[in-house]
Coordinates of C-alpha atoms in Angstrom, one line a residue:
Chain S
X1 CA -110.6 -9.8 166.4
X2 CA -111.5 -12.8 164.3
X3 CA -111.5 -13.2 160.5
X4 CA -113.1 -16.1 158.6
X5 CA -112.3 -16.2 155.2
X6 CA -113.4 -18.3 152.3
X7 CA -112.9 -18.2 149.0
X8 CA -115.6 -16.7 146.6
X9 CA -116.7 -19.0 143.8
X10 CA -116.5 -22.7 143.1
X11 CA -117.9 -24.3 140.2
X12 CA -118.4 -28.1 139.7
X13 CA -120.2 -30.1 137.3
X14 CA -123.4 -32.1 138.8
X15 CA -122.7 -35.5 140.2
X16 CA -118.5 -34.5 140.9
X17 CA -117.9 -33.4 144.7
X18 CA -118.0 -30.2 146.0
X19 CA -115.4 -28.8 148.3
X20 CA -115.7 -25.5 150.1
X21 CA -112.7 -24.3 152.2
X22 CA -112.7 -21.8 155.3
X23 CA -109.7 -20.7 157.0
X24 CA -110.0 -18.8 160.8
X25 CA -107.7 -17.2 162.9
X26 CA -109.7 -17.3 166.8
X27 CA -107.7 -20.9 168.4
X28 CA -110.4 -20.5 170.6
X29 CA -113.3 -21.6 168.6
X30 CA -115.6 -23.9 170.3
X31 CA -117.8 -24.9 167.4
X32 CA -118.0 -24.4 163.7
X33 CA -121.0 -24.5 161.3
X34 CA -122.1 -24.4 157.9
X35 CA -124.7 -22.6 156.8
X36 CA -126.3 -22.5 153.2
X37 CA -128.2 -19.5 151.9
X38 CA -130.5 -20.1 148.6
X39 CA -131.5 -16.6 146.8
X40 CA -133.0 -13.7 148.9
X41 CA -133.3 -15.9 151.9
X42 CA -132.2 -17.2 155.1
X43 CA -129.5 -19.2 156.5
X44 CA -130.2 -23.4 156.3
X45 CA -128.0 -24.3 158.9
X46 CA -126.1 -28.0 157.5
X47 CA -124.1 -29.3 160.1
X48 CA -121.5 -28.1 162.7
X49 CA -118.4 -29.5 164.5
X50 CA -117.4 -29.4 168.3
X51 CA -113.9 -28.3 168.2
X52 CA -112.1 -31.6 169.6
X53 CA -113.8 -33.2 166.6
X54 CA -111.9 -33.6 163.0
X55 CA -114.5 -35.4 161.3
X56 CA -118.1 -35.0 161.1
X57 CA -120.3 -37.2 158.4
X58 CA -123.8 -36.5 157.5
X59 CA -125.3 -38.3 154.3
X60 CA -123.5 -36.1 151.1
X61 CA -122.0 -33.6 154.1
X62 CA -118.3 -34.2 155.3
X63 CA -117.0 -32.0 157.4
X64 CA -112.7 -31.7 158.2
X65 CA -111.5 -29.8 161.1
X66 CA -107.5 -29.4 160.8
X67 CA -107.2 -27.5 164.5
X68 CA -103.7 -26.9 164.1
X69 CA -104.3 -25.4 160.7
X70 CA -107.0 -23.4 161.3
X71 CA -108.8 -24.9 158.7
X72 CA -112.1 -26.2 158.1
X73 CA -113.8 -27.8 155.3
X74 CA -117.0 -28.9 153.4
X75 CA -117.2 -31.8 150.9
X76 CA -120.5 -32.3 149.5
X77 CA -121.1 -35.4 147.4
X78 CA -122.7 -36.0 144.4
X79 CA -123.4 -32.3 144.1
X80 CA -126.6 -31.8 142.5
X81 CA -127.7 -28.2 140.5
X82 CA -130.1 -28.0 144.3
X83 CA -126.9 -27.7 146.0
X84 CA -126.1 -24.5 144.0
X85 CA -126.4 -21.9 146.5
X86 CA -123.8 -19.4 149.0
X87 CA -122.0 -21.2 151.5
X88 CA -120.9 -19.9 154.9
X89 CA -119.1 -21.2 157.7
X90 CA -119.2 -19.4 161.0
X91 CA -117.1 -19.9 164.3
X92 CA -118.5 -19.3 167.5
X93 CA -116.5 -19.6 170.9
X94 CA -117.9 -19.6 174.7
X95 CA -116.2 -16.8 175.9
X96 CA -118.1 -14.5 173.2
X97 CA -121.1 -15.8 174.4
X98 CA -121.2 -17.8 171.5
X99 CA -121.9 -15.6 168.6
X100 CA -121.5 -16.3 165.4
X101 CA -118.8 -14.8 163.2
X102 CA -119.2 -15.7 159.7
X103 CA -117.0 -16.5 156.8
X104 CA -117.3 -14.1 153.4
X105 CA -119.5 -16.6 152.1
X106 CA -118.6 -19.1 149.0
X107 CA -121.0 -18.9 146.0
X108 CA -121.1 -22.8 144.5
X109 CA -122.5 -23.5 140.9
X110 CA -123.3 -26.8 140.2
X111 CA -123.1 -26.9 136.4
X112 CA -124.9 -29.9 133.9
Chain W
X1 CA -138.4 -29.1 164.3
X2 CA -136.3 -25.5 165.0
X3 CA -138.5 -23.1 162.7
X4 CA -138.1 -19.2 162.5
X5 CA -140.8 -17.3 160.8
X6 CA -139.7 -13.9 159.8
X7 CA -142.0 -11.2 158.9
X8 CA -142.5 -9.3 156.6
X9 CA -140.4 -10.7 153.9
X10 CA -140.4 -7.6 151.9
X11 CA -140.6 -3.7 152.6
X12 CA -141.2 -0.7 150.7
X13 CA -141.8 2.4 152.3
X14 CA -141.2 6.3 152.5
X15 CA -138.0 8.2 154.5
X16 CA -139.2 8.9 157.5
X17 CA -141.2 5.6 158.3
X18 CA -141.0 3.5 160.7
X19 CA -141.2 -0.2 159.8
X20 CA -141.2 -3.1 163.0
X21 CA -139.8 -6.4 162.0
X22 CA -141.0 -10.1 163.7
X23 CA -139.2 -13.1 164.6
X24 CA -141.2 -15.6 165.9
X25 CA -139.4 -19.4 166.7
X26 CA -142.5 -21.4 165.5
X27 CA -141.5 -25.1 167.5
X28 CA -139.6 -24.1 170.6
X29 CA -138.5 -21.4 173.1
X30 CA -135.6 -18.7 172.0
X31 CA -134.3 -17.2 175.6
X32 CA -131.6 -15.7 172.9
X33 CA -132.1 -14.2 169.5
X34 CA -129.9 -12.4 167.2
X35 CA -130.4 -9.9 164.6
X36 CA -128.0 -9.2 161.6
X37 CA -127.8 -7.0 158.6
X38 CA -126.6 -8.2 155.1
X39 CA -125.5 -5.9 152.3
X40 CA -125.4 -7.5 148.4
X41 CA -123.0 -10.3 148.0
X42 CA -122.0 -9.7 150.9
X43 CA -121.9 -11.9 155.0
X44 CA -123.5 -11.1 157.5
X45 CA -122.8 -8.6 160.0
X46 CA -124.5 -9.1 163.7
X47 CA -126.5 -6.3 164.7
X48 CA -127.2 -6.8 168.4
X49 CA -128.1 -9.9 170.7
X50 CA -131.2 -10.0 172.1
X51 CA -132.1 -11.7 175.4
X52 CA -135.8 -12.2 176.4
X53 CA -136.7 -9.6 179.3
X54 CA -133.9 -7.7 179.1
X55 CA -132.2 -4.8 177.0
X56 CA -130.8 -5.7 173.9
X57 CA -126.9 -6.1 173.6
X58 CA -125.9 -3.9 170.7
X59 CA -122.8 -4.4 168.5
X60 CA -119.9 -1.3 168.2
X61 CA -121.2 1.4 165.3
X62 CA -125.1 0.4 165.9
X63 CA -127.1 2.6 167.4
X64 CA -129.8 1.7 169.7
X65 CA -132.0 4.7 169.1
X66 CA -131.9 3.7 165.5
X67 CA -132.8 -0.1 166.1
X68 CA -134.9 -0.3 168.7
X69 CA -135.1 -4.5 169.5
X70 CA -138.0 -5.6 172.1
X71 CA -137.8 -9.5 173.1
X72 CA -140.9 -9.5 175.3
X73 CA -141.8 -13.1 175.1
X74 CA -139.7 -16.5 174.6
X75 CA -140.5 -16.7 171.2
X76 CA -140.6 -13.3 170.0
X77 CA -138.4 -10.6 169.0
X78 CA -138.8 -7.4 167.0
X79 CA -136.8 -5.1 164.9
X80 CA -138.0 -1.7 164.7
X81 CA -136.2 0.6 162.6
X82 CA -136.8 4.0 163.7
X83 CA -137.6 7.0 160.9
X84 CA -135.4 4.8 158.1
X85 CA -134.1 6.6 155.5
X86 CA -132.7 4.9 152.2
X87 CA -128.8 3.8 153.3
X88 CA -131.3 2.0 156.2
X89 CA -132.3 -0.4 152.7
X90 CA -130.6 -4.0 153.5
X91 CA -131.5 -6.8 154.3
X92 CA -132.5 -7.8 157.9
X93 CA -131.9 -11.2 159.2
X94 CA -132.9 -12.3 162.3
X95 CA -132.1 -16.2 164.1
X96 CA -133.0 -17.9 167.5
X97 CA -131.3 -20.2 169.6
X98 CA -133.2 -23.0 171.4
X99 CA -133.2 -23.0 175.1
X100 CA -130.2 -21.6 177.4
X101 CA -127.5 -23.9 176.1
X102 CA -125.2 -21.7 174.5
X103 CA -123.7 -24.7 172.4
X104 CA -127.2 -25.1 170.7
X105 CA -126.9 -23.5 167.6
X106 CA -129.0 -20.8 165.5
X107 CA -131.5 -20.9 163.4
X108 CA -132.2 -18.5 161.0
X109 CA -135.8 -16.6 159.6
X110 CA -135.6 -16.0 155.6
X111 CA -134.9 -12.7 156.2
X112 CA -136.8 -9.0 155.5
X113 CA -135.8 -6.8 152.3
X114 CA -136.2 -3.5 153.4
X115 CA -136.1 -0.1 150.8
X116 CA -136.5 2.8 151.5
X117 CA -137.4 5.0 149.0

């Protein structure tokens, strides 16, 4: 089956980057995401890659797809104490109708 | 654009009760929605996949009696957990995704607190 792992806690100081790591094992992902969860709520979805993608750049968000790896990253720059929050990536693939599996979930604190 | 309004936020009730859960996609049509179920500090865990006029596709260890899931219009879907008792407490996420695309992704309600007492 698949397994998404991420580590569990980062901690940065505010305006330094942030970089959250995600490791999978299903070679058959089509896309991957990031989703950010504030304090007894939902997932904000952030971005998400195609799979034939390594690079995807949105404002503070950089994501880095290393396929052969497995491997799948976030960089969030300029972190601010807003960006303090969990952090999940999930992998979906077409086969599995495209559901999402999800990562354990990183918790970042953006200290002053 | 690609709101999902979750309700109710927050659930206290007796053993024994019933309690329905909505997820309505505000801005757009959901043919699919999901439900999950997230324990402290913990990811989430799909539940079942939910398909607008048909059953409900459940995930191994759930049971459908339990978690009854009705998807009677595009942009609605409900939870209904049957005579919950307190290991039933979690939290209840549910998301939608837009259209029949399956590469659109999903977007997610802010979730239900459920305890049972």
């Amino acid at each position: 089956g698949e397994d998404v792992e991420q580590s569990l806690f980062l901690s940065v100081r505010e305006g330094d980057s942030s970089v959250i790591n995600c490791t999978y094992t299903d070679s058959s992902s089509t896309y991957l995401y990031w989703y950010k969860q504030e304090p007894g709520a939902g997932l904000q979805l952030l971005t998400y890659i195609f799979s034939n993608m390594d690079m995807k750049q949105d404002q503070r968000l950089t994501v880095l797809l290393n396929k052969k790896d497995k491997h799948l990253s976030l960089r969030i720059a300029d972190t601010q104490t807003g960006d303090s929050a969990i952090y999940f990536c999930a992998e979906s693939f077409t086969g599995g109708g495209n559901k999402l599996t999800f990562g354990t979930g990183t918790q970042l604190k953006v200290e002053l | 654009g690609a709101v999902v309004s979750q309700h109710p936020s927050r659930v206290i009730c007796k053993s024994g009760t019933s309690v329905k859960i909505e997820c309505r996609s505000l801005d757009f049509q959901a043919t699919t929605m999901f439900w999950y179920r997230q324990f402290p500090k913990q990811s989430l865990m799909l539940m079942a996949t939910s398909n607008e006029g048909s059953k409900a596709t459940y995930e191994q260890g759930v049971e459908k009696d339990k978690f009854l899931i009705n998807h009677a219009s595009l942009t609605l879907s409900t939870l209904t957990v049957t005579s919950a008792h307190p290991e039933d407490s979690s939290f209840y996420i549910c998301s939608a995704r837009e259209g029949i695309n399956l590469n659109q992704p999903q977007h997610f309600g802010d979730g239900t607190r459920l305890s049972i007492l």
